[in-house]
Tab-separated table of C-alpha atoms in Angstrom:
chain	number	residue	atom	x	y	z
A	293	MET	CA	54.167	-47.953	33.484
A	294	THR	CA	54.666	-51.473	31.984
A	295	PRO	CA	53.941	-51.470	28.609
A	296	ARG	CA	51.075	-54.076	27.176
A	297	PRO	CA	52.550	-57.372	25.382
A	298	LEU	CA	48.645	-56.459	22.970
A	299	LEU	CA	48.063	-53.314	21.789
A	300	GLU	CA	43.875	-52.576	21.406
A	301	LEU	CA	43.757	-51.945	16.706
A	302	GLY	CA	39.517	-51.930	16.160
A	303	TYR	CA	37.269	-54.822	16.358
A	304	VAL	CA	35.122	-56.820	13.504
A	305	ALA	CA	32.498	-54.839	12.304
A	306	ARG	CA	30.996	-57.490	9.798
A	307	ALA	CA	30.801	-60.631	8.206
A	308	HIS	CA	31.608	-59.619	3.755
A	309	GLY	CA	30.589	-62.589	1.784
A	310	ILE	CA	30.202	-66.209	1.835
A	311	ARG	CA	33.673	-66.952	2.363
A	312	GLY	CA	34.627	-66.123	5.220
A	313	GLU	CA	36.236	-62.487	5.139
A	314	VAL	CA	35.157	-59.516	7.148
A	315	ALA	CA	35.873	-56.456	8.104
A	316	ILE	CA	38.065	-54.818	10.661
A	317	ARG	CA	37.766	-51.367	11.297
A	318	ALA	CA	40.256	-49.723	13.284
A	319	PHE	CA	39.607	-47.175	15.793
A	320	ASP	CA	42.422	-44.916	14.158
A	321	PRO	CA	41.167	-44.040	10.339
A	322	GLY	CA	44.446	-43.972	8.636
A	323	SER	CA	46.240	-47.338	10.985
A	324	GLU	CA	48.534	-49.427	8.711
A	325	THR	CA	48.577	-51.649	11.165
A	326	LEU	CA	46.888	-53.992	9.338
A	327	ASP	CA	49.317	-54.223	6.699
A	328	SER	CA	52.449	-54.911	8.729
A	329	VAL	CA	51.463	-58.260	10.573
A	330	GLU	CA	50.950	-61.699	9.860
A	331	ARG	CA	48.629	-62.231	13.335
A	332	VAL	CA	45.838	-60.469	15.583
A	333	ARG	CA	44.389	-61.359	18.858
A	334	VAL	CA	41.000	-61.407	18.724
A	335	ARG	CA	38.918	-61.076	21.866
A	336	THR	CA	34.666	-62.050	20.898
A	337	ARG	CA	32.145	-60.463	22.868
A	338	ALA	CA	31.667	-63.339	24.702
A	339	GLY	CA	35.226	-63.206	26.275
A	340	GLN	CA	36.767	-66.084	24.354
A	341	GLU	CA	40.061	-65.352	22.996
A	342	ARG	CA	42.419	-66.921	20.205
A	343	GLU	CA	45.412	-65.593	17.570
A	344	LEU	CA	44.022	-65.981	14.183
A	345	ARG	CA	46.821	-65.252	10.884
A	346	ILE	CA	45.929	-63.143	7.852
A	347	GLU	CA	46.044	-64.808	5.014
A	348	SER	CA	44.469	-62.360	2.844
A	349	LEU	CA	43.661	-58.789	3.158
A	350	ARG	CA	43.012	-55.314	0.976
A	351	PRO	CA	41.568	-52.103	1.794
A	352	ALA	CA	37.885	-51.256	1.268
A	353	SER	CA	36.849	-47.733	1.892
A	354	LYS	CA	36.178	-47.184	5.788
A	355	GLU	CA	37.928	-50.951	6.671
A	356	ASP	CA	40.081	-53.280	5.637
A	357	LEU	CA	38.406	-56.282	4.826
A	358	VAL	CA	40.639	-59.714	6.094
A	359	VAL	CA	40.540	-63.114	5.197
A	360	PHE	CA	41.545	-65.191	8.105
A	361	GLU	CA	43.442	-69.287	7.925
A	362	GLY	CA	40.899	-71.467	8.943
A	363	VAL	CA	38.316	-68.776	8.389
A	364	ARG	CA	36.097	-70.525	5.803
A	365	THR	CA	32.258	-69.655	5.608
A	366	ARG	CA	30.192	-66.754	6.173
A	367	GLU	CA	28.393	-68.904	10.000
A	368	ALA	CA	32.044	-68.598	11.360
A	369	SER	CA	33.059	-65.015	10.089
A	370	GLU	CA	29.834	-63.978	11.528
A	371	GLU	CA	31.284	-65.638	14.812
A	372	LEU	CA	33.804	-62.650	15.066
A	373	VAL	CA	31.611	-60.156	14.266
A	374	GLY	CA	31.923	-57.259	17.662
A	375	SER	CA	35.232	-58.985	18.784
A	376	THR	CA	38.461	-56.417	19.885
A	377	VAL	CA	41.125	-57.381	17.419
A	378	PHE	CA	44.472	-56.682	18.951
A	379	VAL	CA	47.840	-56.673	17.335
A	380	TYR	CA	50.790	-58.307	18.867
A	381	ARG	CA	53.277	-55.238	20.312
A	382	GLU	CA	56.223	-57.186	19.743
A	383	ASP	CA	55.552	-57.537	15.691
A	384	LEU	CA	55.833	-53.648	15.340
A	385	GLU	CA	57.915	-51.247	14.793
A	386	PRO	CA	58.662	-49.208	18.384
A	387	PRO	CA	57.408	-45.576	17.657
A	388	GLU	CA	59.993	-43.008	17.522
A	389	GLU	CA	61.260	-40.823	20.093
A	390	GLY	CA	57.627	-38.544	20.899
A	391	GLU	CA	55.685	-40.635	19.097
A	392	TYR	CA	53.580	-42.519	20.883
A	393	PHE	CA	50.810	-46.348	20.006
A	394	GLN	CA	46.898	-44.726	20.808
A	395	GLY	CA	46.357	-47.788	23.224
A	396	ASP	CA	49.384	-46.572	25.535
A	397	LEU	CA	48.344	-43.799	26.222
A	398	VAL	CA	45.078	-45.257	27.535
A	399	GLY	CA	45.047	-45.590	31.473
A	400	LEU	CA	47.438	-42.704	32.053
A	401	THR	CA	46.852	-40.641	34.414
A	402	ALA	CA	46.434	-36.723	33.455
A	403	VAL	CA	47.062	-33.530	34.827
A	404	ASP	CA	47.053	-29.831	34.184
A	405	GLU	CA	50.168	-27.917	35.027
A	406	LYS	CA	49.715	-27.381	38.245
A	407	GLY	CA	50.096	-31.395	38.959
A	408	GLN	CA	46.779	-31.512	39.949
A	409	GLU	CA	45.384	-34.612	38.287
A	410	LEU	CA	42.343	-34.413	35.824
A	411	GLY	CA	41.321	-37.530	35.816
A	412	LYS	CA	42.438	-40.850	33.707
A	413	VAL	CA	42.535	-41.267	29.771
A	414	GLU	CA	39.747	-43.360	29.292
A	415	GLU	CA	39.985	-43.951	26.104
A	416	VAL	CA	41.525	-42.496	22.243
A	417	TRP	CA	38.941	-41.109	19.749
A	418	ALA	CA	40.751	-40.667	16.193
A	419	THR	CA	38.324	-39.159	14.135
A	420	GLY	CA	39.857	-36.264	12.452
A	421	GLU	CA	43.160	-34.833	12.076
A	422	VAL	CA	45.046	-35.852	15.170
A	423	PRO	CA	43.740	-38.201	18.207
A	424	ASN	CA	41.509	-36.984	21.223
A	425	LEU	CA	42.160	-38.370	24.150
A	426	VAL	CA	38.733	-38.818	26.870
A	427	ILE	CA	40.253	-38.231	29.760
A	428	ARG	CA	37.080	-38.856	33.072
A	429	GLY	CA	37.954	-38.441	36.685
A	430	SER	CA	35.380	-38.976	39.380
A	431	GLY	CA	32.850	-36.054	40.252
A	432	LYS	CA	35.386	-34.198	37.569
A	433	PRO	CA	33.513	-32.675	34.107
A	434	GLU	CA	34.554	-35.443	31.103
A	435	LEU	CA	36.898	-33.550	28.775
A	436	ILE	CA	37.951	-34.666	25.182
A	437	ILE	CA	41.837	-33.161	24.670
A	438	PRO	CA	43.424	-33.066	21.160
A	439	PHE	CA	46.526	-35.141	21.351
A	440	ALA	CA	48.096	-32.078	20.066
A	441	ASP	CA	52.052	-30.143	21.114
A	442	GLU	CA	49.630	-27.341	21.728
A	443	PHE	CA	47.326	-29.073	24.488
A	444	VAL	CA	49.263	-31.791	25.592
A	445	PRO	CA	52.959	-31.029	26.207
A	446	THR	CA	54.370	-33.716	28.376
A	447	VAL	CA	53.908	-37.289	28.224
A	448	ASP	CA	55.779	-38.864	31.253
A	449	MET	CA	55.446	-42.904	30.051
A	450	PRO	CA	57.556	-44.671	32.931
A	451	GLY	CA	55.090	-42.662	35.304
A	452	GLY	CA	52.497	-43.364	33.907
A	453	LYS	CA	50.801	-39.345	33.654
A	454	ILE	CA	50.535	-37.117	30.879
A	455	VAL	CA	50.194	-33.358	31.368
A	456	ILE	CA	47.033	-31.750	29.965
A	457	LYS	CA	46.787	-27.801	28.899
A	458	PRO	CA	43.271	-27.602	28.297
A	459	PRO	CA	41.917	-24.954	25.979
A	460	GLU	CA	41.013	-21.735	26.866
A	461	PHE	CA	38.051	-21.879	27.528
A	462	PHE	CA	37.861	-25.203	29.879
A	463	GLU	CA	39.651	-22.279	31.970
A	464	ASP	CA	37.296	-20.205	31.547
A	465	GLU	CA	34.782	-22.109	32.327
A	466	GLY	CA	36.416	-23.499	35.187
A	467	GLU	CA	36.575	-20.066	36.470
A	468	ARG	CA	33.024	-19.535	35.908
A	469	GLN	CA	31.707	-22.231	38.772
A	470	GLU	CA	34.500	-21.547	41.171
A	471	GLY	CA	32.656	-17.614	41.000
A	472	ASP	CA	35.847	-16.227	39.668
A	473	GLY	CA	35.595	-13.149	37.815
A	474	GLU	CA	32.360	-12.673	37.806
A	475	GLU	CA	30.600	-9.413	36.500
A	476	GLU	CA	28.209	-7.831	38.866
A	477	ASP	CA	24.925	-7.347	37.149
A	478	ARG	CA	24.473	-3.118	37.239
């Protein structure tokens, strides 16, 4: 699986003030990526893309407040609201061994430990201490799996797959649906 040159970071949540500042909300609330890059690529809701250079950045409670070069008015910043914000992979330090960019997990085929396909990783939710993988497959229940060694023993980036060990309650539910392990009524 060839890595994508852009990694999805978050979105422009709102315009801030009257001098062109915007609030960018990262999908990973703990992300400090914007602190380490000088430019981003934005894709507006209309699908237009453009590269923007970061002039200044300051953290706020749930987002980063950013001034982009050339965006100087409230109207200009409002045009960016709802845009998806990407960073260039080449601008980032590569992840350490056993670490992954969350955006690279999207699109991987999820299989169980027996090799049975569960679906594809379609989203990564970073809402708690560990990100959660959202796995969807045709005709299969949606799975939300914590991205932790206990539930994800193997990530095979070159092979484009990820091995999932669902929590026990998923296995119990699957057994009930198949009719295995049902007790007789007495």
